[in-house]
Short mmCIF file of C-alpha atoms and ligand atoms in Angstrom, two decimals:
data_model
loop_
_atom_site.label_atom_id
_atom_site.label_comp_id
_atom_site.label_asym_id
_atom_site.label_seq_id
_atom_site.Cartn_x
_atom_site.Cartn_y
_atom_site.Cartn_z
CA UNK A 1 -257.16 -120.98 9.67
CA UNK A 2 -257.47 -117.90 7.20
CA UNK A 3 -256.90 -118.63 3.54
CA UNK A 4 -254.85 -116.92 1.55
CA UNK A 5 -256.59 -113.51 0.48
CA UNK A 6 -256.31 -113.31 -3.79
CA UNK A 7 -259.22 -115.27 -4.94
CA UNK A 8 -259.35 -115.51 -8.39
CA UNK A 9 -258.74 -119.27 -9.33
CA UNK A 10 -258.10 -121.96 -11.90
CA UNK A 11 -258.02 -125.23 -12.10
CA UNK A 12 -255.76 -127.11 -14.67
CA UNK A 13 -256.28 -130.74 -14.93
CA UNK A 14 -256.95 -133.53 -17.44
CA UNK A 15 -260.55 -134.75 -17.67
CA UNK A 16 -261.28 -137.25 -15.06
CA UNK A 17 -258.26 -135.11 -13.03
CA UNK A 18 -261.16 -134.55 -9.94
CA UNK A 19 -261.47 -130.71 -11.00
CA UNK A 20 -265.36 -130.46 -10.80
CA UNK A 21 -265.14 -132.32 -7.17
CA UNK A 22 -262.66 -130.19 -5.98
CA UNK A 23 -264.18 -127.00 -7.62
CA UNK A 24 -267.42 -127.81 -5.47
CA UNK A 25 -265.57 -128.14 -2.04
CA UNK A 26 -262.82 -124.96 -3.09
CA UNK A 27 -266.23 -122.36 -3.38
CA UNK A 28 -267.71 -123.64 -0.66
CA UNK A 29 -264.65 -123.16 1.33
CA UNK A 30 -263.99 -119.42 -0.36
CA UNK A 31 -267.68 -118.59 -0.98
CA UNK A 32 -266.97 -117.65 -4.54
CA UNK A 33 -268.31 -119.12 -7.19
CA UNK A 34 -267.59 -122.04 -9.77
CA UNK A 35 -267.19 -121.02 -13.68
CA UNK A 36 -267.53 -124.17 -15.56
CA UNK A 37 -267.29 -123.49 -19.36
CA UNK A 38 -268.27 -127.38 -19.95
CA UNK A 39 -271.47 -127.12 -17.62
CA UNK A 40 -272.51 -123.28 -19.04
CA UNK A 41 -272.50 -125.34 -22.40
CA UNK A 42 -274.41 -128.53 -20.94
CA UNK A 43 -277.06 -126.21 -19.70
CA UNK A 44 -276.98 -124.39 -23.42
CA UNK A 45 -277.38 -127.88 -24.77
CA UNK A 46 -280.19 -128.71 -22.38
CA UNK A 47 -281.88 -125.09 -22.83
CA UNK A 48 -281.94 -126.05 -26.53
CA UNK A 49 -280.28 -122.97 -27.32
CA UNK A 50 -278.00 -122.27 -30.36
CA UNK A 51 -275.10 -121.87 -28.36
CA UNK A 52 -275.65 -125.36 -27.07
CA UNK A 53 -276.67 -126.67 -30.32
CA UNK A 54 -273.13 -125.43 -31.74
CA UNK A 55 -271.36 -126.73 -29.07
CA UNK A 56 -272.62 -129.98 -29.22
CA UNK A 57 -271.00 -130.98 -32.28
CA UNK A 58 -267.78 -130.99 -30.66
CA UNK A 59 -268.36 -132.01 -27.38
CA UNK A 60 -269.78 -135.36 -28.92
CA UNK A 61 -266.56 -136.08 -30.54
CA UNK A 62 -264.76 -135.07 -27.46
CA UNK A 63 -262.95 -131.95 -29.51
CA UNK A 64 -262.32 -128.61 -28.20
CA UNK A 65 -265.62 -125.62 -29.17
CA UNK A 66 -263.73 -123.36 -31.08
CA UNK A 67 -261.83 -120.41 -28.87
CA UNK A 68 -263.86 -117.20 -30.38
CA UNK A 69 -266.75 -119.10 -28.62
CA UNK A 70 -265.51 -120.62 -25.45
CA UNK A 71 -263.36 -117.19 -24.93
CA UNK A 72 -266.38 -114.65 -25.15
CA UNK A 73 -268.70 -116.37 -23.06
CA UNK A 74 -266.17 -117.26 -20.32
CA UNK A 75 -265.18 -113.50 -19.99
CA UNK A 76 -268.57 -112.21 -19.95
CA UNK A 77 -269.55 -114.62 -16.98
CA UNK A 78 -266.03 -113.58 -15.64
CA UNK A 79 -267.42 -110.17 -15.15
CA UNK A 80 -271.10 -110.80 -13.67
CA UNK A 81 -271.40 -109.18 -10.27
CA UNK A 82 -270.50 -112.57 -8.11
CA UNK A 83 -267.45 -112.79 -9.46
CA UNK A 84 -266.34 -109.71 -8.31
CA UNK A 85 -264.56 -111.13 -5.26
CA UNK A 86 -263.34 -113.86 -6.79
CA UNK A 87 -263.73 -116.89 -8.90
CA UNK A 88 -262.77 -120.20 -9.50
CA UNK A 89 -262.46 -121.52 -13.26
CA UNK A 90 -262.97 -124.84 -14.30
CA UNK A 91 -262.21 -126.23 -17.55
CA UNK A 92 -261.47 -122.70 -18.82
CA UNK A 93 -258.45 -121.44 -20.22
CA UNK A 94 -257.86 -124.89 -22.37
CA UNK A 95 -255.75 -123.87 -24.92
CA UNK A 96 -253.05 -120.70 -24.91
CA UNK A 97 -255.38 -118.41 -26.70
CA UNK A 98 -257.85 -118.69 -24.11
CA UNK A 99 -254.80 -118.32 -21.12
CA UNK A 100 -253.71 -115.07 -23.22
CA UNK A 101 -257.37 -113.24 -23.60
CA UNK A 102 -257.71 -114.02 -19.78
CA UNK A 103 -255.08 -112.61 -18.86
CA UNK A 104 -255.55 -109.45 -21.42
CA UNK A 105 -259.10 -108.89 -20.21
CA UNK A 106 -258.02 -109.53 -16.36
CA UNK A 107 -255.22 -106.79 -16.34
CA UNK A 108 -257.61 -104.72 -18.57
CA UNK A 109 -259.80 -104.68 -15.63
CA UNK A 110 -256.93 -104.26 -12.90
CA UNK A 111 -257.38 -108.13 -11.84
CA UNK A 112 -255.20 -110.82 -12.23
CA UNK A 113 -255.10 -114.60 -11.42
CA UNK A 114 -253.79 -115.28 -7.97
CA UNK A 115 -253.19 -119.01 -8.58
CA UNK A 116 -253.23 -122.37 -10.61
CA UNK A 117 -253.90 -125.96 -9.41
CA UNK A 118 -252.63 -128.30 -11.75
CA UNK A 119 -254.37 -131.71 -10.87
CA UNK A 120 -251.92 -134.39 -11.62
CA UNK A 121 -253.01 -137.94 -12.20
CA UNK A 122 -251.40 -140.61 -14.80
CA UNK A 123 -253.95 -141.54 -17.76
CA UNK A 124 -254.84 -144.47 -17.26
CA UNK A 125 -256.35 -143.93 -13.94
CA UNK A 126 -258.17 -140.73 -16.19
CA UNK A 127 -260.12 -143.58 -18.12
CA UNK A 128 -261.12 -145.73 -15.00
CA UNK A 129 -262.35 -142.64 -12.80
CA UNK A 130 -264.49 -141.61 -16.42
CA UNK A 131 -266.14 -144.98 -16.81
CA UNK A 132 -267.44 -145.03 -13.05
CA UNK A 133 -268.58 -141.11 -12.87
CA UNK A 134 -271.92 -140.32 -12.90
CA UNK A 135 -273.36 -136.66 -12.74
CA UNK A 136 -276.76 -135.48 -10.92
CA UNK A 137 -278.95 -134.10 -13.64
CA UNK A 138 -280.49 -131.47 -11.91
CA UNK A 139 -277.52 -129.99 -9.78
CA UNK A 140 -274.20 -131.28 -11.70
CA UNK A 141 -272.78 -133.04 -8.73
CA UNK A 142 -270.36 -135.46 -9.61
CA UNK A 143 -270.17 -139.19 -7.83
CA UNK A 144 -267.92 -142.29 -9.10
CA UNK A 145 -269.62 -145.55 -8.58
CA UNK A 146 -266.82 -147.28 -5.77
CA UNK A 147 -264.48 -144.30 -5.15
CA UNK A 148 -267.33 -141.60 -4.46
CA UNK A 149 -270.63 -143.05 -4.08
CA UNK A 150 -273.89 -141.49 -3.10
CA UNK A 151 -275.66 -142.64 0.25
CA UNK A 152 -278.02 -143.81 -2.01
CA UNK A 153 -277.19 -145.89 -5.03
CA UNK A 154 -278.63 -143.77 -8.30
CA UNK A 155 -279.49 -140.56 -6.52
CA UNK A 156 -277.68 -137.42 -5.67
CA UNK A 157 -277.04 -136.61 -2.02
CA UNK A 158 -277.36 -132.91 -2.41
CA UNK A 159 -280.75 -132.51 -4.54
CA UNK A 160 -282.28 -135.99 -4.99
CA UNK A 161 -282.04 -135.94 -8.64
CA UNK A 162 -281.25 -138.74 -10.60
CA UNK A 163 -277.70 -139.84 -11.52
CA UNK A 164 -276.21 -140.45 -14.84
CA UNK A 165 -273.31 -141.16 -16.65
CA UNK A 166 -272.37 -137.58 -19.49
CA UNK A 167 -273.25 -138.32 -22.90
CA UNK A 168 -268.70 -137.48 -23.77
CA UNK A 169 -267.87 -140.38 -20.81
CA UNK A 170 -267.93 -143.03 -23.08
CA UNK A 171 -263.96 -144.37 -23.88
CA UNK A 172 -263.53 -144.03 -27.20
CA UNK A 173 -264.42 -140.07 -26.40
CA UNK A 174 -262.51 -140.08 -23.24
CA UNK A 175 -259.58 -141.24 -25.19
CA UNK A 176 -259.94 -138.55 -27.60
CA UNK A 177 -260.58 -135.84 -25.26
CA UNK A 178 -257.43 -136.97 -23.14
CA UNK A 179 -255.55 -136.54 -26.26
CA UNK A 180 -256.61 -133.30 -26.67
CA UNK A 181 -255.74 -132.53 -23.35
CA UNK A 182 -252.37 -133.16 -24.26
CA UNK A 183 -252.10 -131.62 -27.17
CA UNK A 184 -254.22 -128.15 -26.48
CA UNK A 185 -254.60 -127.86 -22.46
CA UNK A 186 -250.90 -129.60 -21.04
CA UNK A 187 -248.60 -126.68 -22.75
CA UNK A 188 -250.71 -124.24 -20.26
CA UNK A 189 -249.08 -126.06 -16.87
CA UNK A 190 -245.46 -124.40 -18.54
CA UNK A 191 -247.40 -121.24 -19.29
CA UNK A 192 -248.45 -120.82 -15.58
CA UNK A 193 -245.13 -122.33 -14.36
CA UNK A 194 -242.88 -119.50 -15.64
CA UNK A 195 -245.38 -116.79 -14.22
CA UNK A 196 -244.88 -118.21 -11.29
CA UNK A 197 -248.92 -119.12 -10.46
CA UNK A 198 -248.55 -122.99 -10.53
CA UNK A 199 -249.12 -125.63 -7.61
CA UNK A 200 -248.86 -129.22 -8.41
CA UNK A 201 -251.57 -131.24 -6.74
CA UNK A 202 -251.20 -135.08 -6.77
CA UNK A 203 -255.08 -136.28 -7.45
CA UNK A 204 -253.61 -139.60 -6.73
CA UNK A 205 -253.78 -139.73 -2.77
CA UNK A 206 -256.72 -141.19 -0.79
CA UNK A 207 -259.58 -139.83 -1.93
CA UNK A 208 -260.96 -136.30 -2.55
CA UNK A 209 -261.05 -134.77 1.12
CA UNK A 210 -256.75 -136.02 0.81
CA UNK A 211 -256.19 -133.55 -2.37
CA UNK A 212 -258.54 -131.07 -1.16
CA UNK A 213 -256.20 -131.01 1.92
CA UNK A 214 -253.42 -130.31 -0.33
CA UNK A 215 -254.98 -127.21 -2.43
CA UNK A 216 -255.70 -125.71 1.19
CA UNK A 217 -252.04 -125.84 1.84
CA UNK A 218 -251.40 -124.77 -1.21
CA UNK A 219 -253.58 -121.76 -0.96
CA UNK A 220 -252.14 -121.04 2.45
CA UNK A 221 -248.33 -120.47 0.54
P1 LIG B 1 -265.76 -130.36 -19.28
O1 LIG B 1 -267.06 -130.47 -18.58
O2 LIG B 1 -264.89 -129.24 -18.73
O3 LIG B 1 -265.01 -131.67 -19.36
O4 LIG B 1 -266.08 -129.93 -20.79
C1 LIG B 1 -266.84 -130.77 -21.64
C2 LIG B 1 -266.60 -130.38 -23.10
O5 LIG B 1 -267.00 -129.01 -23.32
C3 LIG B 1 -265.15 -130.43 -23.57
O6 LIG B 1 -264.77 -131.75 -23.95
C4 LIG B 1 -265.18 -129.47 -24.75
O7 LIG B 1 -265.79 -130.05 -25.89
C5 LIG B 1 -266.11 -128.38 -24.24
N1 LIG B 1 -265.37 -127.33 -23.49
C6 LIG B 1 -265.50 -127.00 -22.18
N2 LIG B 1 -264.65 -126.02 -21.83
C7 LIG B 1 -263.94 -125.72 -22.95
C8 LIG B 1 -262.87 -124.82 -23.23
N3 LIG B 1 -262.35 -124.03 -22.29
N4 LIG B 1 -262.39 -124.79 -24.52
C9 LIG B 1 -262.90 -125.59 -25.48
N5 LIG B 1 -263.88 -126.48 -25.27
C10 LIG B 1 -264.40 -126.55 -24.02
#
């Protein structure tokens, strides 16, 4: 079945909403790629840079890096040459200052976003998924220890690398960063509403190939 044609992406959600699982099955679908602004700061962090070293300090506590930051290098990976034919964001826009530059630098460019998949999923099931995830450290792919496990306890099924559990997992962060959510990110699923871009995905079925069936319809509108 053909997929709708307009490929440029986003994915709303809360953190533990599924996003970075369904981000990795979406581009393998649409063969475009991922933009994660919280992984293109992990790797900063892990690269030692001073990008990473500045975003750290929030991260840790679970708050939001400032926009100046998070806005200029999401636009300028926006515009590398595999993201001409699409892309699918993740974790960027957060706040409405980031929705609003998008948008300006998108239409600046004669783009635009084709659609929004809000992830919906109550809170507390946000802090159980947290506690159990665990993230490869050499390719980022994300497990939960009962509801996604790898074939082999500790190890990722894609690379072999070693699993872990993200330095901003731990509850008293979650907590924080799901109230931040609320405050900053949950204004944005209006924001899309009213221009007409959002579908509502309930992250609450079955398990991840359930919801994934749902964005497919929902791409297919
Ligand atoms: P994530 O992997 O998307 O959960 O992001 C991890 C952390 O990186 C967040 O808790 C923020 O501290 C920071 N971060 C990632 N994306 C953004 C963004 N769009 N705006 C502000 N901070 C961000």
């Amino acid at each position: 079945m053909t997929e709708r044609k307009g490929k440029n992406l986003i994915l709303l959600g809360a953190p533990g909403s599924g996003k970075g699982t369904q981000a990795a099955k979406l581009t393998g679908l649409l063969g475009i790629p991922s933009v994660s602004t919280g992984d293109i700061f992990r790797e900063n962090i892990a690269r030692g840079t001073a990008l990473g070293k500045e975003a750290k300090a929030y991260m840790d506590r679970g708050e939001l890096v400032p926009d100046a930051i998070v806005i200029a290098i999401a636009l300028e990976r926006i515009d590398e040459a595999d993201c001409r034919e699409g892309f699918l964001l993740d974790g960027f826009p957060r706040t409405t200052e980031q929705a609003d530059a998008l948008e300006r630098h998108l239409t600046a460019a004669g783009r635009a976003i084709d659609r929004v998949f809000l992830m919906d999923v109550p809170t507390e099931e946000l802090v159980r998924r947290i506690s159990g995830r665990r993230v490869c450290k050499d390719c980022g792919a994300s497990y939960h220890v009962t509801n996604i496990p790898p074939a082999r306890e500790g190890f990722c099924d894609l690379c072999g690398g070693a699993l872990r559990k993200r330095g901003d997992d731990e509850e008293e962060t979650v907590r924080n960063r799901i109230e931040v959510y609320n405050a900053n990110t949950a204004p944005l699923v209006a924001y899309y509403d009213e221009k007409k871009l959002l579908s509502r995905i309930n992250g609450m079925t079955t398990g991840p190939d359930v919801v994934f069936e749902e964005i497919r319809k929902a791409l297919r509108a």
